[in-house]
PDB file of C-alpha atoms and ligand atoms in Angstrom:
ATOM      1  CA  MET K   1     -74.201 105.174-109.071  1.00 63.00           C
ATOM      2  CA  ALA K   2     -72.369 102.313-106.646  1.00 92.00           C
ATOM      3  CA  ILE K   3     -69.634 100.648-108.394  1.00 96.00           C
ATOM      4  CA  LYS K   4     -66.211  98.829-107.235  1.00 97.00           C
ATOM      5  CA  ILE K   5     -63.634  97.460-108.733  1.00 98.00           C
ATOM      6  CA  ILE K   6     -62.698  93.719-108.432  1.00 98.00           C
ATOM      7  CA  THR K   7     -60.036  91.537-109.622  1.00 98.00           C
ATOM      8  CA  THR K   8     -61.125  88.648-112.424  1.00 98.00           C
ATOM      9  CA  GLU K   9     -59.243  85.541-112.541  1.00 98.00           C
ATOM     10  CA  ASP K  10     -56.771  86.263-115.527  1.00 97.00           C
ATOM     11  CA  GLY K  11     -55.671  89.335-113.574  1.00 98.00           C
ATOM     12  CA  SER K  12     -57.341  92.160-114.828  1.00 98.00           C
ATOM     13  CA  HIS K  13     -59.738  94.008-113.511  1.00 98.00           C
ATOM     14  CA  SER K  14     -63.200  94.557-114.076  1.00 98.00           C
ATOM     15  CA  LEU K  15     -66.823  96.530-112.000  1.00 98.00           C
ATOM     16  CA  PHE K  16     -69.398  95.115-110.230  1.00 98.00           C
ATOM     17  CA  ASP K  17     -72.459  97.298-109.806  1.00 97.00           C
ATOM     18  CA  GLU K  18     -73.977  97.150-106.889  1.00 96.00           C
ATOM     19  CA  GLU K  19     -77.064  98.153-106.959  1.00 94.00           C
ATOM     20  CA  LEU K  20     -77.580  95.858-110.092  1.00 94.00           C
ATOM     21  CA  ASN K  21     -75.238  93.146-108.496  1.00 96.00           C
ATOM     22  CA  GLU K  22     -73.078  92.531-111.971  1.00 97.00           C
ATOM     23  CA  THR K  23     -70.661  92.369-113.204  1.00 98.00           C
ATOM     24  CA  TYR K  24     -68.057  94.176-116.224  1.00 98.00           C
ATOM     25  CA  HIS K  25     -66.798  91.256-117.704  1.00 98.00           C
ATOM     26  CA  SER K  26     -66.782  87.652-116.857  1.00 97.00           C
ATOM     27  CA  THR K  27     -65.391  87.115-113.599  1.00 97.00           C
ATOM     28  CA  LYS K  28     -62.487  84.000-115.258  1.00 97.00           C
ATOM     29  CA  GLY K  29     -61.544  87.676-116.852  1.00 98.00           C
ATOM     30  CA  ALA K  30     -61.731  90.616-117.947  1.00 98.00           C
ATOM     31  CA  LEU K  31     -59.223  91.033-120.800  1.00 98.00           C
ATOM     32  CA  GLY K  32     -59.184  87.312-121.859  1.00 98.00           C
ATOM     33  CA  GLU K  33     -63.670  87.656-122.634  1.00 98.00           C
ATOM     34  CA  SER K  34     -62.598  90.946-124.701  1.00 98.00           C
ATOM     35  CA  LEU K  35     -60.213  89.345-126.219  1.00 98.00           C
ATOM     36  CA  HIS K  36     -62.016  86.867-127.016  1.00 98.00           C
ATOM     37  CA  VAL K  37     -65.469  87.433-127.822  1.00 98.00           C
ATOM     38  CA  PHE K  38     -65.675  91.618-129.894  1.00 98.00           C
ATOM     39  CA  ILE K  39     -60.838  91.245-130.602  1.00 98.00           C
ATOM     40  CA  ARG K  40     -60.296  87.896-132.054  1.00 98.00           C
ATOM     41  CA  GLU K  41     -64.238  86.321-132.826  1.00 98.00           C
ATOM     42  CA  GLY K  42     -65.519  90.103-133.829  1.00 98.00           C
ATOM     43  CA  LEU K  43     -63.284  92.957-135.857  1.00 98.00           C
ATOM     44  CA  GLU K  44     -59.300  90.168-136.344  1.00 97.00           C
ATOM     45  CA  PHE K  45     -62.952  88.199-138.676  1.00 97.00           C
ATOM     46  CA  PHE K  46     -64.381  90.764-139.520  1.00 96.00           C
ATOM     47  CA  LEU K  47     -60.618  91.993-141.023  1.00 95.00           C
ATOM     48  CA  THR K  48     -60.115  88.361-142.546  1.00 93.00           C
ATOM     49  CA  SER K  49     -62.310  88.802-145.308  1.00 87.00           C
ATOM     50  CA  ASN K  50     -62.918  93.222-145.712  1.00 84.00           C
ATOM     51  CA  THR K  51     -59.433  94.388-146.829  1.00 77.00           C
ATOM     52  CA  GLY K  52     -61.686  98.119-146.702  1.00 74.00           C
ATOM     53  CA  SER K  53     -59.897 101.373-145.986  1.00 80.00           C
ATOM     54  CA  LYS K  54     -62.240 101.646-142.815  1.00 93.00           C
ATOM     55  CA  VAL K  55     -64.008  99.981-140.546  1.00 98.00           C
ATOM     56  CA  ASN K  56     -66.697 101.162-138.480  1.00 98.00           C
ATOM     57  CA  ILE K  57     -67.261  99.656-135.201  1.00 98.00           C
ATOM     58  CA  LEU K  58     -70.230 100.871-132.542  1.00 98.00           C
ATOM     59  CA  GLU K  59     -70.037  99.684-129.109  1.00 98.00           C
ATOM     60  CA  ILE K  60     -72.963  98.976-126.797  1.00 98.00           C
ATOM     61  CA  GLY K  61     -71.987  99.460-123.069  1.00 98.00           C
ATOM     62  CA  LEU K  62     -68.223 102.034-123.017  1.00 98.00           C
ATOM     63  CA  GLY K  63     -67.911 100.789-119.214  1.00 98.00           C
ATOM     64  CA  THR K  64     -64.521 100.858-118.210  1.00 98.00           C
ATOM     65  CA  GLY K  65     -63.356 101.195-122.082  1.00 98.00           C
ATOM     66  CA  LEU K  66     -61.069  98.282-122.500  1.00 98.00           C
ATOM     67  CA  ASN K  67     -62.429  97.557-125.851  1.00 98.00           C
ATOM     68  CA  ALA K  68     -61.976 100.132-127.573  1.00 98.00           C
ATOM     69  CA  PHE K  69     -58.895 100.613-125.828  1.00 98.00           C
ATOM     70  CA  LEU K  70     -58.126  97.045-127.573  1.00 98.00           C
ATOM     71  CA  THR K  71     -60.059  97.769-130.606  1.00 98.00           C
ATOM     72  CA  ALA K  72     -57.071 100.077-130.834  1.00 98.00           C
ATOM     73  CA  LYS K  73     -53.482  98.322-130.761  1.00 98.00           C
ATOM     74  CA  VAL K  74     -55.513  96.218-133.101  1.00 97.00           C
ATOM     75  CA  ALA K  75     -55.504  99.852-135.614  1.00 97.00           C
ATOM     76  CA  GLU K  76     -52.269 100.695-134.409  1.00 97.00           C
ATOM     77  CA  GLU K  77     -50.473  97.409-133.872  1.00 96.00           C
ATOM     78  CA  LYS K  78     -52.340  96.486-138.080  1.00 95.00           C
ATOM     79  CA  GLN K  79     -52.437 100.524-139.883  1.00 95.00           C
ATOM     80  CA  ILE K  80     -56.274 100.553-139.381  1.00 96.00           C
ATOM     81  CA  ASN K  81     -58.063 102.840-140.134  1.00 97.00           C
ATOM     82  CA  VAL K  82     -60.934 102.589-137.295  1.00 98.00           C
ATOM     83  CA  SER K  83     -63.456 104.824-137.273  1.00 98.00           C
ATOM     84  CA  PHE K  84     -65.047 104.020-133.044  1.00 98.00           C
ATOM     85  CA  THR K  85     -68.478 104.823-131.751  1.00 98.00           C
ATOM     86  CA  SER K  86     -69.356 103.457-128.473  1.00 98.00           C
ATOM     87  CA  LEU K  87     -72.261 104.618-126.090  1.00 98.00           C
ATOM     88  CA  GLU K  88     -72.638 104.475-122.380  1.00 98.00           C
ATOM     89  CA  PRO K  89     -75.275 106.638-120.205  1.00 97.00           C
ATOM     90  CA  TYR K  90     -73.753 105.998-117.372  1.00 97.00           C
ATOM     91  CA  PRO K  91     -69.760 106.676-117.570  1.00 97.00           C
ATOM     92  CA  ILE K  92     -67.640 105.210-114.423  1.00 97.00           C
ATOM     93  CA  PRO K  93     -65.964 108.059-112.691  1.00 97.00           C
ATOM     94  CA  ARG K  94     -62.255 109.173-113.564  1.00 97.00           C
ATOM     95  CA  LYS K  95     -61.379 107.700-109.765  1.00 97.00           C
ATOM     96  CA  ILE K  96     -62.625 104.442-111.316  1.00 98.00           C
ATOM     97  CA  TYR K  97     -61.108 104.725-114.512  1.00 98.00           C
ATOM     98  CA  GLN K  98     -57.714 105.756-113.010  1.00 97.00           C
ATOM     99  CA  ALA K  99     -57.448 103.475-111.136  1.00 98.00           C
ATOM    100  CA  LEU K 100     -58.292 100.272-113.841  1.00 98.00           C
ATOM    101  CA  ASN K 101     -54.541  97.848-114.640  1.00 97.00           C
ATOM    102  CA  TYR K 102     -55.149  97.242-117.856  1.00 98.00           C
ATOM    103  CA  HIS K 103     -52.077  99.398-119.678  1.00 96.00           C
ATOM    104  CA  ALA K 104     -48.827  97.994-119.128  1.00 95.00           C
ATOM    105  CA  SER K 105     -46.825 100.959-120.615  1.00 97.00           C
ATOM    106  CA  GLU K 106     -47.020 104.875-120.185  1.00 97.00           C
ATOM    107  CA  GLU K 107     -48.147 104.942-124.095  1.00 96.00           C
ATOM    108  CA  GLU K 108     -50.823 102.526-123.473  1.00 98.00           C
ATOM    109  CA  GLY K 109     -51.895 104.265-120.086  1.00 98.00           C
ATOM    110  CA  ASN K 110     -51.745 108.003-122.448  1.00 97.00           C
ATOM    111  CA  LEU K 111     -53.849 106.314-124.663  1.00 98.00           C
ATOM    112  CA  PHE K 112     -55.988 104.603-122.552  1.00 98.00           C
ATOM    113  CA  ARG K 113     -56.855 108.519-121.170  1.00 98.00           C
ATOM    114  CA  ARG K 114     -57.096 110.133-123.706  1.00 98.00           C
ATOM    115  CA  ILE K 115     -59.773 107.769-124.359  1.00 98.00           C
ATOM    116  CA  HIS K 116     -61.302 107.884-121.240  1.00 98.00           C
ATOM    117  CA  GLU K 117     -60.529 111.997-121.097  1.00 97.00           C
ATOM    118  CA  ASP K 118     -61.978 113.204-125.199  1.00 96.00           C
ATOM    119  CA  GLU K 119     -64.449 115.287-125.268  1.00 97.00           C
ATOM    120  CA  TRP K 120     -67.983 113.395-125.237  1.00 98.00           C
ATOM    121  CA  GLU K 121     -71.005 113.273-128.234  1.00 98.00           C
ATOM    122  CA  LYS K 122     -68.127 114.918-130.734  1.00 97.00           C
ATOM    123  CA  GLU K 123     -65.464 112.630-132.764  1.00 97.00           C
ATOM    124  CA  ASN K 124     -61.848 112.968-131.801  1.00 97.00           C
ATOM    125  CA  ILE K 125     -58.827 111.759-133.211  1.00 98.00           C
ATOM    126  CA  ILE K 126     -57.009 109.263-130.362  1.00 98.00           C
ATOM    127  CA  SER K 127     -54.385 108.016-132.206  1.00 97.00           C
ATOM    128  CA  ASP K 128     -53.282 108.119-135.377  1.00 97.00           C
ATOM    129  CA  HIS K 129     -55.551 104.634-137.091  1.00 98.00           C
ATOM    130  CA  PHE K 130     -58.963 105.007-134.264  1.00 98.00           C
ATOM    131  CA  THR K 131     -61.247 107.739-133.574  1.00 98.00           C
ATOM    132  CA  LEU K 132     -63.582 107.387-131.034  1.00 98.00           C
ATOM    133  CA  LEU K 133     -67.017 109.439-130.136  1.00 98.00           C
ATOM    134  CA  LYS K 134     -68.583 108.459-127.362  1.00 98.00           C
ATOM    135  CA  THR K 135     -72.255 108.843-127.081  1.00 98.00           C
ATOM    136  CA  THR K 136     -73.830 109.467-123.324  1.00 98.00           C
ATOM    137  CA  ALA K 137     -76.837 107.858-125.734  1.00 98.00           C
ATOM    138  CA  LYS K 138     -79.113 105.005-125.220  1.00 98.00           C
ATOM    139  CA  LEU K 139     -78.710 102.831-127.597  1.00 98.00           C
ATOM    140  CA  GLU K 140     -82.966 103.162-127.233  1.00 96.00           C
ATOM    141  CA  HIS K 141     -82.514 106.680-128.568  1.00 96.00           C
ATOM    142  CA  PHE K 142     -78.950 106.307-130.541  1.00 98.00           C
ATOM    143  CA  ASN K 143     -79.583 107.960-134.030  1.00 95.00           C
ATOM    144  CA  THR K 144     -77.141 108.349-137.180  1.00 97.00           C
ATOM    145  CA  ASN K 145     -75.753 108.398-140.714  1.00 95.00           C
ATOM    146  CA  LYS K 146     -73.623 106.172-140.035  1.00 96.00           C
ATOM    147  CA  LEU K 147     -73.462 102.742-141.218  1.00 98.00           C
ATOM    148  CA  PHE K 148     -71.392 100.247-139.312  1.00 98.00           C
ATOM    149  CA  ASN K 149     -68.765  97.342-140.004  1.00 98.00           C
ATOM    150  CA  LEU K 150     -68.979  96.384-136.884  1.00 98.00           C
ATOM    151  CA  ILE K 151     -71.367  96.397-133.397  1.00 98.00           C
ATOM    152  CA  TYR K 152     -69.675  94.878-129.700  1.00 98.00           C
ATOM    153  CA  PHE K 153     -73.350  94.354-127.777  1.00 98.00           C
ATOM    154  CA  ASP K 154     -71.589  94.314-124.644  1.00 98.00           C
ATOM    155  CA  ALA K 155     -75.107  95.314-122.137  1.00 98.00           C
ATOM    156  CA  PHE K 156     -75.201  93.851-118.905  1.00 97.00           C
ATOM    157  CA  ALA K 157     -76.857  90.648-119.057  1.00 96.00           C
ATOM    158  CA  PRO K 158     -80.400  89.876-120.637  1.00 95.00           C
ATOM    159  CA  SER K 159     -81.126  89.574-116.832  1.00 94.00           C
ATOM    160  CA  LYS K 160     -80.272  92.474-115.310  1.00 95.00           C
ATOM    161  CA  GLN K 161     -81.539  94.859-118.457  1.00 94.00           C
ATOM    162  CA  ALA K 162     -84.078  93.075-119.809  1.00 95.00           C
ATOM    163  CA  GLU K 163     -85.069  96.528-121.874  1.00 95.00           C
ATOM    164  CA  VAL K 164     -80.600  96.887-123.986  1.00 97.00           C
ATOM    165  CA  TRP K 165     -81.743  93.105-125.382  1.00 97.00           C
ATOM    166  CA  SER K 166     -85.051  93.999-127.209  1.00 97.00           C
ATOM    167  CA  ILE K 167     -86.146  93.537-130.214  1.00 97.00           C
ATOM    168  CA  GLU K 168     -86.838  97.064-131.307  1.00 97.00           C
ATOM    169  CA  ASN K 169     -83.347  97.524-129.408  1.00 98.00           C
ATOM    170  CA  LEU K 170     -82.206  94.674-132.342  1.00 98.00           C
ATOM    171  CA  ARG K 171     -83.788  95.434-135.398  1.00 98.00           C
ATOM    172  CA  LYS K 172     -81.514  98.652-134.634  1.00 98.00           C
ATOM    173  CA  CYS K 173     -78.691  97.306-134.823  1.00 98.00           C
ATOM    174  CA  HIS K 174     -79.337  95.579-138.082  1.00 98.00           C
ATOM    175  CA  ASP K 175     -80.454  98.331-139.847  1.00 98.00           C
ATOM    176  CA  LEU K 176     -77.006 100.234-138.151  1.00 98.00           C
ATOM    177  CA  LEU K 177     -74.938  97.648-140.152  1.00 98.00           C
ATOM    178  CA  ASP K 178     -73.905  97.759-143.141  1.00 97.00           C
ATOM    179  CA  LYS K 179     -74.546  94.616-145.802  1.00 96.00           C
ATOM    180  CA  GLY K 180     -71.993  91.807-144.287  1.00 96.00           C
ATOM    181  CA  GLY K 181     -71.452  93.849-141.012  1.00 97.00           C
ATOM    182  CA  ILE K 182     -71.509  91.356-137.545  1.00 98.00           C
ATOM    183  CA  LEU K 183     -72.072  91.748-134.012  1.00 98.00           C
ATOM    184  CA  THR K 184     -70.483  89.941-131.384  1.00 98.00           C
ATOM    185  CA  THR K 185     -71.856  89.547-128.391  1.00 98.00           C
ATOM    186  CA  TYR K 186     -70.365  87.185-124.531  1.00 98.00           C
ATOM    187  CA  CYS K 187     -74.351  86.122-124.452  1.00 96.00           C
ATOM    188  CA  ALA K 188     -75.936  82.942-126.321  1.00 94.00           C
ATOM    189  CA  GLN K 189     -79.157  83.457-124.598  1.00 95.00           C
ATOM    190  CA  GLY K 190     -81.369  80.897-126.851  1.00 96.00           C
ATOM    191  CA  GLN K 191     -84.840  83.743-126.797  1.00 95.00           C
ATOM    192  CA  PHE K 192     -81.882  86.898-127.904  1.00 97.00           C
ATOM    193  CA  LYS K 193     -80.106  83.921-130.842  1.00 97.00           C
ATOM    194  CA  ARG K 194     -84.774  83.623-132.005  1.00 97.00           C
ATOM    195  CA  ASN K 195     -84.978  87.565-131.550  1.00 97.00           C
ATOM    196  CA  LEU K 196     -81.625  87.956-133.439  1.00 98.00           C
ATOM    197  CA  VAL K 197     -82.551  85.735-135.982  1.00 98.00           C
ATOM    198  CA  GLU K 198     -86.251  88.131-135.871  1.00 98.00           C
ATOM    199  CA  ALA K 199     -84.254  90.672-137.062  1.00 98.00           C
ATOM    200  CA  GLY K 200     -83.115  89.446-139.857  1.00 98.00           C
ATOM    201  CA  PHE K 201     -79.434  88.165-138.763  1.00 98.00           C
ATOM    202  CA  GLU K 202     -77.886  84.936-139.942  1.00 98.00           C
ATOM    203  CA  VAL K 203     -76.629  83.682-136.654  1.00 98.00           C
ATOM    204  CA  GLU K 204     -73.618  81.514-135.240  1.00 97.00           C
ATOM    205  CA  ALA K 205     -72.530  80.019-131.415  1.00 96.00           C
ATOM    206  CA  LEU K 206     -69.519  80.223-130.652  1.00 97.00           C
ATOM    207  CA  GLN K 207     -67.073  79.184-128.135  1.00 97.00           C
ATOM    208  CA  GLY K 208     -67.497  80.898-125.544  1.00 97.00           C
ATOM    209  CA  ALA K 209     -64.518  82.897-123.274  1.00 96.00           C
ATOM    210  CA  MET K 210     -62.748  81.863-120.840  1.00 93.00           C
ATOM    211  CA  GLY K 211     -65.190  79.270-120.369  1.00 91.00           C
ATOM    212  CA  LYS K 212     -68.176  80.000-121.465  1.00 94.00           C
ATOM    213  CA  LYS K 213     -70.118  77.155-123.620  1.00 93.00           C
ATOM    214  CA  GLU K 214     -71.259  79.997-126.187  1.00 97.00           C
ATOM    215  CA  MET K 215     -71.023  83.247-127.428  1.00 98.00           C
ATOM    216  CA  VAL K 216     -72.980  84.935-130.353  1.00 98.00           C
ATOM    217  CA  ARG K 217     -71.706  86.028-133.416  1.00 98.00           C
ATOM    218  CA  ALA K 218     -73.909  87.004-136.489  1.00 98.00           C
ATOM    219  CA  ARG K 219     -74.747  88.417-139.430  1.00 98.00           C
ATOM    220  CA  LYS K 220     -76.697  91.381-141.084  1.00 98.00           C
ATOM    221  CA  PRO K 221     -77.044  89.010-145.344  1.00 96.00           C
TER     222      PRO K 221
HETATM  223  C1  SAM N 301     -71.240  94.537-120.102  1.00 84.55           C
HETATM  224  S1  SAM N 301     -71.494  96.575-119.221  1.00 84.55           S
HETATM  225  C2  SAM N 301     -69.782  97.064-120.019  1.00 84.55           C
HETATM  226  C3  SAM N 301     -68.401  96.472-120.801  1.00 84.55           C
HETATM  227  C4  SAM N 301     -67.367  97.336-120.613  1.00 84.55           C
HETATM  228  N1  SAM N 301     -68.007  97.410-122.989  1.00 84.55           N
HETATM  229  C5  SAM N 301     -66.260  97.226-120.887  1.00 84.55           C
HETATM  230  O1  SAM N 301     -65.611  96.710-121.505  1.00 84.55           O
HETATM  231  O2  SAM N 301     -65.938  97.976-119.313  1.00 84.55           O
HETATM  232  C6  SAM N 301     -72.505  97.408-119.219  1.00 84.55           C
HETATM  233  C7  SAM N 301     -72.578  98.401-120.463  1.00 84.55           C
HETATM  234  O3  SAM N 301     -73.863  98.800-121.066  1.00 84.55           O
HETATM  235  C8  SAM N 301     -74.056 100.875-120.402  1.00 84.55           C
HETATM  236  N2  SAM N 301     -75.410 100.859-120.574  1.00 84.55           N
HETATM  237  C9  SAM N 301     -76.952 100.604-119.884  1.00 84.55           C
HETATM  238  N3  SAM N 301     -77.910 100.709-120.308  1.00 84.55           N
HETATM  239  C10 SAM N 301     -77.501 100.767-121.846  1.00 84.55           C
HETATM  240  C11 SAM N 301     -78.359 100.895-122.677  1.00 84.55           C
HETATM  241  N4  SAM N 301     -79.042 101.129-123.010  1.00 84.55           N
HETATM  242  N5  SAM N 301     -77.537 101.846-124.077  1.00 84.55           N
HETATM  243  C12 SAM N 301     -76.166 101.614-124.077  1.00 84.55           C
HETATM  244  N6  SAM N 301     -75.463 101.308-122.888  1.00 84.55           N
HETATM  245  C13 SAM N 301     -75.474 101.205-122.932  1.00 84.55           C
HETATM  246  C14 SAM N 301     -73.980 100.193-119.042  1.00 84.55           C
HETATM  247  O4  SAM N 301     -73.607 101.633-118.225  1.00 84.55           O
HETATM  248  C15 SAM N 301     -71.724  99.760-118.913  1.00 84.55           C
HETATM  249  O5  SAM N 301     -71.554 100.086-118.668  1.00 84.55           O
END
């Protein structure tokens, strides 16, 4: 695995995968992109119309752990119970996650470290309102009895990893969502949107993050 840390334009770190020639986030801002696509247009949007006691979230691609970390912070701030499941077939090495600059305090640093260091393949309590199950299963092979309210679809771009964006995987995401569940992603490629519709989603194109024209929010009716 050949990955190195880069600093994006909003000052937050991301990673560059040299084999794929691909970054883990927008080079305009990793933090800005995660906050926009997954927290604001995903989690916070969902919370405006749902007041259940627990939110089940599935992430495709734990990567740096930034989305999990930001979600845990929202869960604690708003005192909302979140059960977060994240798929990551290629976990990043310790020396990489230890050097990432996402936390602003020692307390946040401990939260971020726990996200990476807690045991895999088992649901762990990370903080008062946030549990995490990390698995090395690929989306293609992932099995669960759970239904999710939200999916953060944060795979590498379709041009780099077309198989992850396949119609079969999108149908699987549709099956994994509860009624009214939502999938958000930074990607707004035409074929991807058509595949989402074919898989049964209602698709909405929203303003993208960090100057990007579009992103997608898809809803299971
Ligand atoms: C865009 S990056 C991760 C972004 C991550 N959410 C973050 O904030 O750092 C995509 C991630 O998907 C993972 N991945 C690759 N193939 C996958 C698959 N088949 N199923 C799930 N995740 C996969 C990669 O290893 C990588 O960490």
